[in-house]
PDB file of C-alpha atoms in Angstrom:
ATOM      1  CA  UNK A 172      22.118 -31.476  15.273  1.00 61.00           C
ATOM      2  CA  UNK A 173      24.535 -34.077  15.798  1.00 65.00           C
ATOM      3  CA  UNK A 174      23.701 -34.728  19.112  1.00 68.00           C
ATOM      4  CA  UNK A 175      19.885 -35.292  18.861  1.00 80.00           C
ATOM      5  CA  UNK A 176      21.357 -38.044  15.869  1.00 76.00           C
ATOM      6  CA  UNK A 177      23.509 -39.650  18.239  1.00 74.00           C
ATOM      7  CA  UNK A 178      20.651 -39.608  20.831  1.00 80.00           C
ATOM      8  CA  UNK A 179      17.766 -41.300  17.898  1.00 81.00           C
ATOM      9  CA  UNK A 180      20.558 -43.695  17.231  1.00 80.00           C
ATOM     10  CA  UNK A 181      21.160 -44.847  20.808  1.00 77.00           C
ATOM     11  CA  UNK A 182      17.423 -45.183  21.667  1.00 84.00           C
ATOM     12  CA  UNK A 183      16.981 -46.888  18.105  1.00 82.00           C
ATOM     13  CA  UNK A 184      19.764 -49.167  18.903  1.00 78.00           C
ATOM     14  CA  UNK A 185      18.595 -49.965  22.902  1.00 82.00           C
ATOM     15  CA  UNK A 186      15.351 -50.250  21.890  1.00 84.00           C
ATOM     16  CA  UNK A 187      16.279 -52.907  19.504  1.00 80.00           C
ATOM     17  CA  UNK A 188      18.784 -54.576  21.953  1.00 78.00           C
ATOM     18  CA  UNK A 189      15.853 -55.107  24.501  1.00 84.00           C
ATOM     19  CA  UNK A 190      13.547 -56.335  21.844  1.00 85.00           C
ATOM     20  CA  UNK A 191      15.261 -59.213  20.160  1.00 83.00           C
ATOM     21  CA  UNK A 192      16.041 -62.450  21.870  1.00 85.00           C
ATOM     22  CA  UNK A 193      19.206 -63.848  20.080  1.00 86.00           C
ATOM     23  CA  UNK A 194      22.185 -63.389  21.946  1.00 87.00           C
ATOM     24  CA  UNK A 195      24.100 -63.152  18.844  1.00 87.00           C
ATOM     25  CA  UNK A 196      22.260 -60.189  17.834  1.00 86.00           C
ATOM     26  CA  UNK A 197      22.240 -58.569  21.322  1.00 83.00           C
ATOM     27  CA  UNK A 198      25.642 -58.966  21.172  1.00 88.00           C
ATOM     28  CA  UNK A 199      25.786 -56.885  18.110  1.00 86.00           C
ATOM     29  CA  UNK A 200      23.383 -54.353  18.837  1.00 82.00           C
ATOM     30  CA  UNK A 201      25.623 -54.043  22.488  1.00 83.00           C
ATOM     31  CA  UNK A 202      28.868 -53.752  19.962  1.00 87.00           C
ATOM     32  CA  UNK A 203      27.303 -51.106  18.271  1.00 85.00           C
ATOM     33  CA  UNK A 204      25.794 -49.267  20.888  1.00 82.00           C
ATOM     34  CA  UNK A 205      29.213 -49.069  22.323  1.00 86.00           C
ATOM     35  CA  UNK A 206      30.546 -47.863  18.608  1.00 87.00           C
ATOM     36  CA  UNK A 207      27.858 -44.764  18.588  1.00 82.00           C
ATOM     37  CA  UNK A 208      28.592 -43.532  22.226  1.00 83.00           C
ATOM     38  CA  UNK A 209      32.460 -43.501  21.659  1.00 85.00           C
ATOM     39  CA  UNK A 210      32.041 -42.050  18.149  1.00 83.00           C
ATOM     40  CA  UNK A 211      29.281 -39.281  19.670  1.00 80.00           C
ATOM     41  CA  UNK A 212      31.187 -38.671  22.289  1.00 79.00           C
ATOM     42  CA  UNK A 213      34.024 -38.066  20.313  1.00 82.00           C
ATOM     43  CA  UNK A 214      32.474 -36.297  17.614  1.00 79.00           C
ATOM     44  CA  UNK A 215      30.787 -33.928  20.860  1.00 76.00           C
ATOM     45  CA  UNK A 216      34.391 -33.256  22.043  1.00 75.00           C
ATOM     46  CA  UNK A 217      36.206 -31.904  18.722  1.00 76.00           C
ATOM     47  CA  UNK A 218      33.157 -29.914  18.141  1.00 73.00           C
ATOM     48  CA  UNK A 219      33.271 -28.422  21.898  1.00 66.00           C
ATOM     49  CA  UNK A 220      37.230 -28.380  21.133  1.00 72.00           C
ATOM     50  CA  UNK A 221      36.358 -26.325  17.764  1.00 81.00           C
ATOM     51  CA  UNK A 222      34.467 -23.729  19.470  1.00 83.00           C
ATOM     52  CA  UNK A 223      37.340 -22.535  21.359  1.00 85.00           C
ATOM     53  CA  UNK A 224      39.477 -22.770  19.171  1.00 87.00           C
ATOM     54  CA  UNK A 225      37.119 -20.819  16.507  1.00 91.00           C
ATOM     55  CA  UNK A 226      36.784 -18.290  19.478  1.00 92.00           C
ATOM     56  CA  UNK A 227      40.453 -17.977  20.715  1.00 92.00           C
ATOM     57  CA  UNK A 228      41.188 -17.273  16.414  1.00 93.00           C
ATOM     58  CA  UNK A 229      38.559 -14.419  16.369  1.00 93.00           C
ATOM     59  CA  UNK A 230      39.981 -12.809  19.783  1.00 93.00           C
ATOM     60  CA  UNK A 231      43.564 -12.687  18.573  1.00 93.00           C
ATOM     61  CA  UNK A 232      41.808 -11.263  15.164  1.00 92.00           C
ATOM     62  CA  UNK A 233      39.920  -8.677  17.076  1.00 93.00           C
ATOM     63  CA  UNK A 234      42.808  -7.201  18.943  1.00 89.00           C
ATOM     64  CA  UNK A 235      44.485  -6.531  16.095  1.00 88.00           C
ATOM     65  CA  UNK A 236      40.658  -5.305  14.762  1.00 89.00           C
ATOM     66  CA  UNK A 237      40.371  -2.630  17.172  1.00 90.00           C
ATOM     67  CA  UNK A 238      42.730  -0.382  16.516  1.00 87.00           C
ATOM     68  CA  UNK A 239      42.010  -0.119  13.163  1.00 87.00           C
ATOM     69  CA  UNK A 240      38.707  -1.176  12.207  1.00 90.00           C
ATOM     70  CA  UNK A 241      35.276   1.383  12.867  1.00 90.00           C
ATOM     71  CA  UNK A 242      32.961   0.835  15.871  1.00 90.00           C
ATOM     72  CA  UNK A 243      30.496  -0.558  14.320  1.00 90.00           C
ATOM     73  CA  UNK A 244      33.053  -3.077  12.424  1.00 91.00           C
ATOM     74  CA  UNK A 245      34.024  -3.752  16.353  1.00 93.00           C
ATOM     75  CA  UNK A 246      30.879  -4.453  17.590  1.00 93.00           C
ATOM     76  CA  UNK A 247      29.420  -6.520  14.421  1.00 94.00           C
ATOM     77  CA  UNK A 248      32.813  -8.871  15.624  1.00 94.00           C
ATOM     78  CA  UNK A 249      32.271  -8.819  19.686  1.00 95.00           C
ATOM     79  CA  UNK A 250      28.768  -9.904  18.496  1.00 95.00           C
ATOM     80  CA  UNK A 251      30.059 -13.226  16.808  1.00 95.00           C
ATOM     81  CA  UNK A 252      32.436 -13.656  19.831  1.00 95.00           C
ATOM     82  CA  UNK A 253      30.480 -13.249  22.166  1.00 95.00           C
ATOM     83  CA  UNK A 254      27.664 -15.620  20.580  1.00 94.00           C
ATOM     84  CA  UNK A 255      30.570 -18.462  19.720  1.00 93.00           C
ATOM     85  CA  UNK A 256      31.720 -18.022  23.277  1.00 93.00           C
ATOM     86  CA  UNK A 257      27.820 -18.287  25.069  1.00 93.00           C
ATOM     87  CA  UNK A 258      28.191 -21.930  23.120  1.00 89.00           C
ATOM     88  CA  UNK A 259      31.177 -22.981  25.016  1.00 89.00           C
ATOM     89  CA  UNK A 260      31.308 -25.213  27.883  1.00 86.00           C
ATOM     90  CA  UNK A 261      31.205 -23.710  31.386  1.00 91.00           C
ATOM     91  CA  UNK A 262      35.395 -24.595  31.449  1.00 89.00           C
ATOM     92  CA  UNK A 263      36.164 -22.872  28.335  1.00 89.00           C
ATOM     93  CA  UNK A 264      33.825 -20.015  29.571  1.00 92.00           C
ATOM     94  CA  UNK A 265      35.807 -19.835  32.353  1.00 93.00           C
ATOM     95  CA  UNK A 266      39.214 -19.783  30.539  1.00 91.00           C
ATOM     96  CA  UNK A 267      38.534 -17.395  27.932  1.00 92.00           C
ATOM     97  CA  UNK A 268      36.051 -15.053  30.362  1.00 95.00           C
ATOM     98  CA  UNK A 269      38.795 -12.863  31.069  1.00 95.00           C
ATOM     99  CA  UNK A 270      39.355 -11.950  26.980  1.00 95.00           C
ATOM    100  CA  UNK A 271      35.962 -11.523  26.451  1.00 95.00           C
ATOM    101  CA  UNK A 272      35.606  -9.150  28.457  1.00 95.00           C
ATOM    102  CA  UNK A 273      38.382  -7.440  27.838  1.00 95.00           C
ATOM    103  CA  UNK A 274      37.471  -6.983  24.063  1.00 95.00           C
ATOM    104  CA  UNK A 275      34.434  -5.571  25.785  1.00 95.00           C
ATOM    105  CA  UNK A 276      36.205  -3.209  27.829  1.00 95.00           C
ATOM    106  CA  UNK A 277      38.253  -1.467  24.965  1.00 94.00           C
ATOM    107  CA  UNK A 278      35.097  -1.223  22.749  1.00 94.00           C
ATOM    108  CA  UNK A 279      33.742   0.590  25.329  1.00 95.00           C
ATOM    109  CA  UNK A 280      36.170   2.992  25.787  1.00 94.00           C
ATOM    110  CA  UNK A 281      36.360   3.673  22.197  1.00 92.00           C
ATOM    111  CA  UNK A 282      32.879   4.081  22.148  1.00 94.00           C
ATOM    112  CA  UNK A 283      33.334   6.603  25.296  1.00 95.00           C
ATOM    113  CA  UNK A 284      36.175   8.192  23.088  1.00 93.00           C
ATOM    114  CA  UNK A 285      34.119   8.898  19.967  1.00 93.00           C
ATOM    115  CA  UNK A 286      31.155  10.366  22.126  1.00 95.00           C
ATOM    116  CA  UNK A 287      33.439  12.581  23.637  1.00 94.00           C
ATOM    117  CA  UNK A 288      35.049  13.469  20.241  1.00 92.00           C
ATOM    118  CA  UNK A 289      31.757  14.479  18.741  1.00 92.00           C
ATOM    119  CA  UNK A 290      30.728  16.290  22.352  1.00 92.00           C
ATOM    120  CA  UNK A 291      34.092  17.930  22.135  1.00 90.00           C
ATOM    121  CA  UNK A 292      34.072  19.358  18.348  1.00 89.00           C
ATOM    122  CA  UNK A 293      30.449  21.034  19.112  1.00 89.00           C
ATOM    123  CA  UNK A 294      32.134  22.649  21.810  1.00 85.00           C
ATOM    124  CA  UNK A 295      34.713  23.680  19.556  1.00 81.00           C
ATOM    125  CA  UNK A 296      35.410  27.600  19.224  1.00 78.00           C
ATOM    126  CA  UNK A 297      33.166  28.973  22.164  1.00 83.00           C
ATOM    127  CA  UNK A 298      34.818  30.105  25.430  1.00 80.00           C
ATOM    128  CA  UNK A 299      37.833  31.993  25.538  1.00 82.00           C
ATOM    129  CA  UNK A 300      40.900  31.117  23.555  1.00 82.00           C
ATOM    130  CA  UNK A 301      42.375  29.677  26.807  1.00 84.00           C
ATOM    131  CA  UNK A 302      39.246  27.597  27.078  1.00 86.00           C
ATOM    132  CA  UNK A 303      39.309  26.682  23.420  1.00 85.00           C
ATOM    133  CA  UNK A 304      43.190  25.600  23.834  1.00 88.00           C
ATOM    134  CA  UNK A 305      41.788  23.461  26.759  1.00 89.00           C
ATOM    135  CA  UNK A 306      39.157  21.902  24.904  1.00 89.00           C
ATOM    136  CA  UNK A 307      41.257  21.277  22.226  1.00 88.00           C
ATOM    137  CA  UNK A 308      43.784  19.169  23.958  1.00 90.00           C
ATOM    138  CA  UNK A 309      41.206  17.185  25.206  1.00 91.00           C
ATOM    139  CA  UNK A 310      39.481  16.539  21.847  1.00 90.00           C
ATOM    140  CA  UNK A 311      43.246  14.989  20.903  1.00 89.00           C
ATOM    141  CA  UNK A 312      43.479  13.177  23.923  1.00 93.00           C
ATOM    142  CA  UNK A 313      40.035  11.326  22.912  1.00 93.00           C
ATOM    143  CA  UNK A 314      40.714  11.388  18.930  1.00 91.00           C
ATOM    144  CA  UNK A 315      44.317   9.249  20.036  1.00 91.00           C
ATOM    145  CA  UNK A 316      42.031   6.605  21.856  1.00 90.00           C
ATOM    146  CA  UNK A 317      40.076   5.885  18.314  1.00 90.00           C
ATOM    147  CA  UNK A 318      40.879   3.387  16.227  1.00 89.00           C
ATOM    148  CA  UNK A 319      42.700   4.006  13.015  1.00 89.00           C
ATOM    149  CA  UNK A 320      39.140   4.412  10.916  1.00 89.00           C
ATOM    150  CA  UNK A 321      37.461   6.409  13.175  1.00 90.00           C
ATOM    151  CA  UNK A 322      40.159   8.778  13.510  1.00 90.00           C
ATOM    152  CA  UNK A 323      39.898   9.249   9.969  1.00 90.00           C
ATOM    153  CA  UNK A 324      36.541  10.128  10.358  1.00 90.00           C
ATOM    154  CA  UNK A 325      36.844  13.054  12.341  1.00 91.00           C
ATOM    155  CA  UNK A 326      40.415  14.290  10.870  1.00 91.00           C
ATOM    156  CA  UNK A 327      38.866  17.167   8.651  1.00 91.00           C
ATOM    157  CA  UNK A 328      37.295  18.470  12.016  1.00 91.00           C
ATOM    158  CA  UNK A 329      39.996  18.348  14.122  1.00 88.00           C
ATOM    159  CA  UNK A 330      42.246  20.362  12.061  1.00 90.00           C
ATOM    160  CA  UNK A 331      39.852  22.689  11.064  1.00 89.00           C
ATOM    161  CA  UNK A 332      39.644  23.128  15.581  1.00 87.00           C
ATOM    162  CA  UNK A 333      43.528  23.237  15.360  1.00 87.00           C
ATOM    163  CA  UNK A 334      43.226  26.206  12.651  1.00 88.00           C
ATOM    164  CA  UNK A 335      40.908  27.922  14.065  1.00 85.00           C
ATOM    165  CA  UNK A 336      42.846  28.221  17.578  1.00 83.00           C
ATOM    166  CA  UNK A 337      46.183  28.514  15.936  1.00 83.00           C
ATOM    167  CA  UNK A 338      44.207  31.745  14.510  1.00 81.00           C
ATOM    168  CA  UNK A 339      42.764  32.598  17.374  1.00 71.00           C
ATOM    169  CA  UNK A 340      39.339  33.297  15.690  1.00 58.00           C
ATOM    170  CA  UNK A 341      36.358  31.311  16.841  1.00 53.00           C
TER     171      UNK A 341
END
């Protein structure tokens, strides 16, 4: 929004600058044309400048985020990253790519974690109990790699697994 009033100011301004015939006045209008760019300009850089800065303050919130917050908490945030940082200039994309994606990356895997999880407790009690004992060390390998919430929702499950096998009854 700014820029398109920067833009109807400059043409407003030119416009007027090759219209009138007083030298005094072009020299004005020239004064203030000069005025708008450098104040546009300006204003265009501390908002670019914002951006990043807005962005780099939601990464460093989001890796604290995902190990305790729920998936869908997770993604709701990459979301607003990911939206601030398609604003950013093709520099600042380049600087901050590599965080990005990272965020990405370990949403990912938690979301590969909890599928696993829920694949893993349906599983839970069939097979032998040597295949059970398997299948429950991998359903803790997974449940580790969830963040703090999500481990909470599958706690009642996974000890009721651990029960059952410490029982040895399916």
């Amino acid at each position: 929004m700014p820029f398109i009033l920067v833009i109807l100011v400059l043409a407003v301004l030119a416009v007027f600058y090759f219209k009138v015939e007083s030298e005094s006045i072009k020299t004005l209008l020239l004064s203030l044309l000069i005025i708008v760019v450098l104040f546009g300009g300006g204003t265009m850089l501390m908002m670019l400048l914002q951006r990043a800065t807005k962005l780099r303050k939601r990464l460093k919130e989001m890796e604290t985020a995902l190990s305790q917050e729920p998936l869908d908490v997770l993604k709701s945030k990459y979301l607003e990253i990911y939206a601030i940082y398609m604003k950013l200039s093709e520099k600042e994309k380049q600087n901050l790519y590599a965080r990005v994606t990272k965020v990405r990356g370990q949403i990912e895997e938690q979301m590969k974690a909890e599928k696993k999880v829920e694949q893993l407790l349906e599983q839970a009690g069939k097979g032998t109990i040597a295949e059970q004992k398997e299948n429950y060390d991998a359903l803790h390998d997974y449940y580790d790699k969830l963040s703090q919430k999500t481990q909470e929702k599958y706690y009642s499950q996974l000890m009721q697994v651990k029960e059952q096998l410490e029982k040895g009854t399916p």
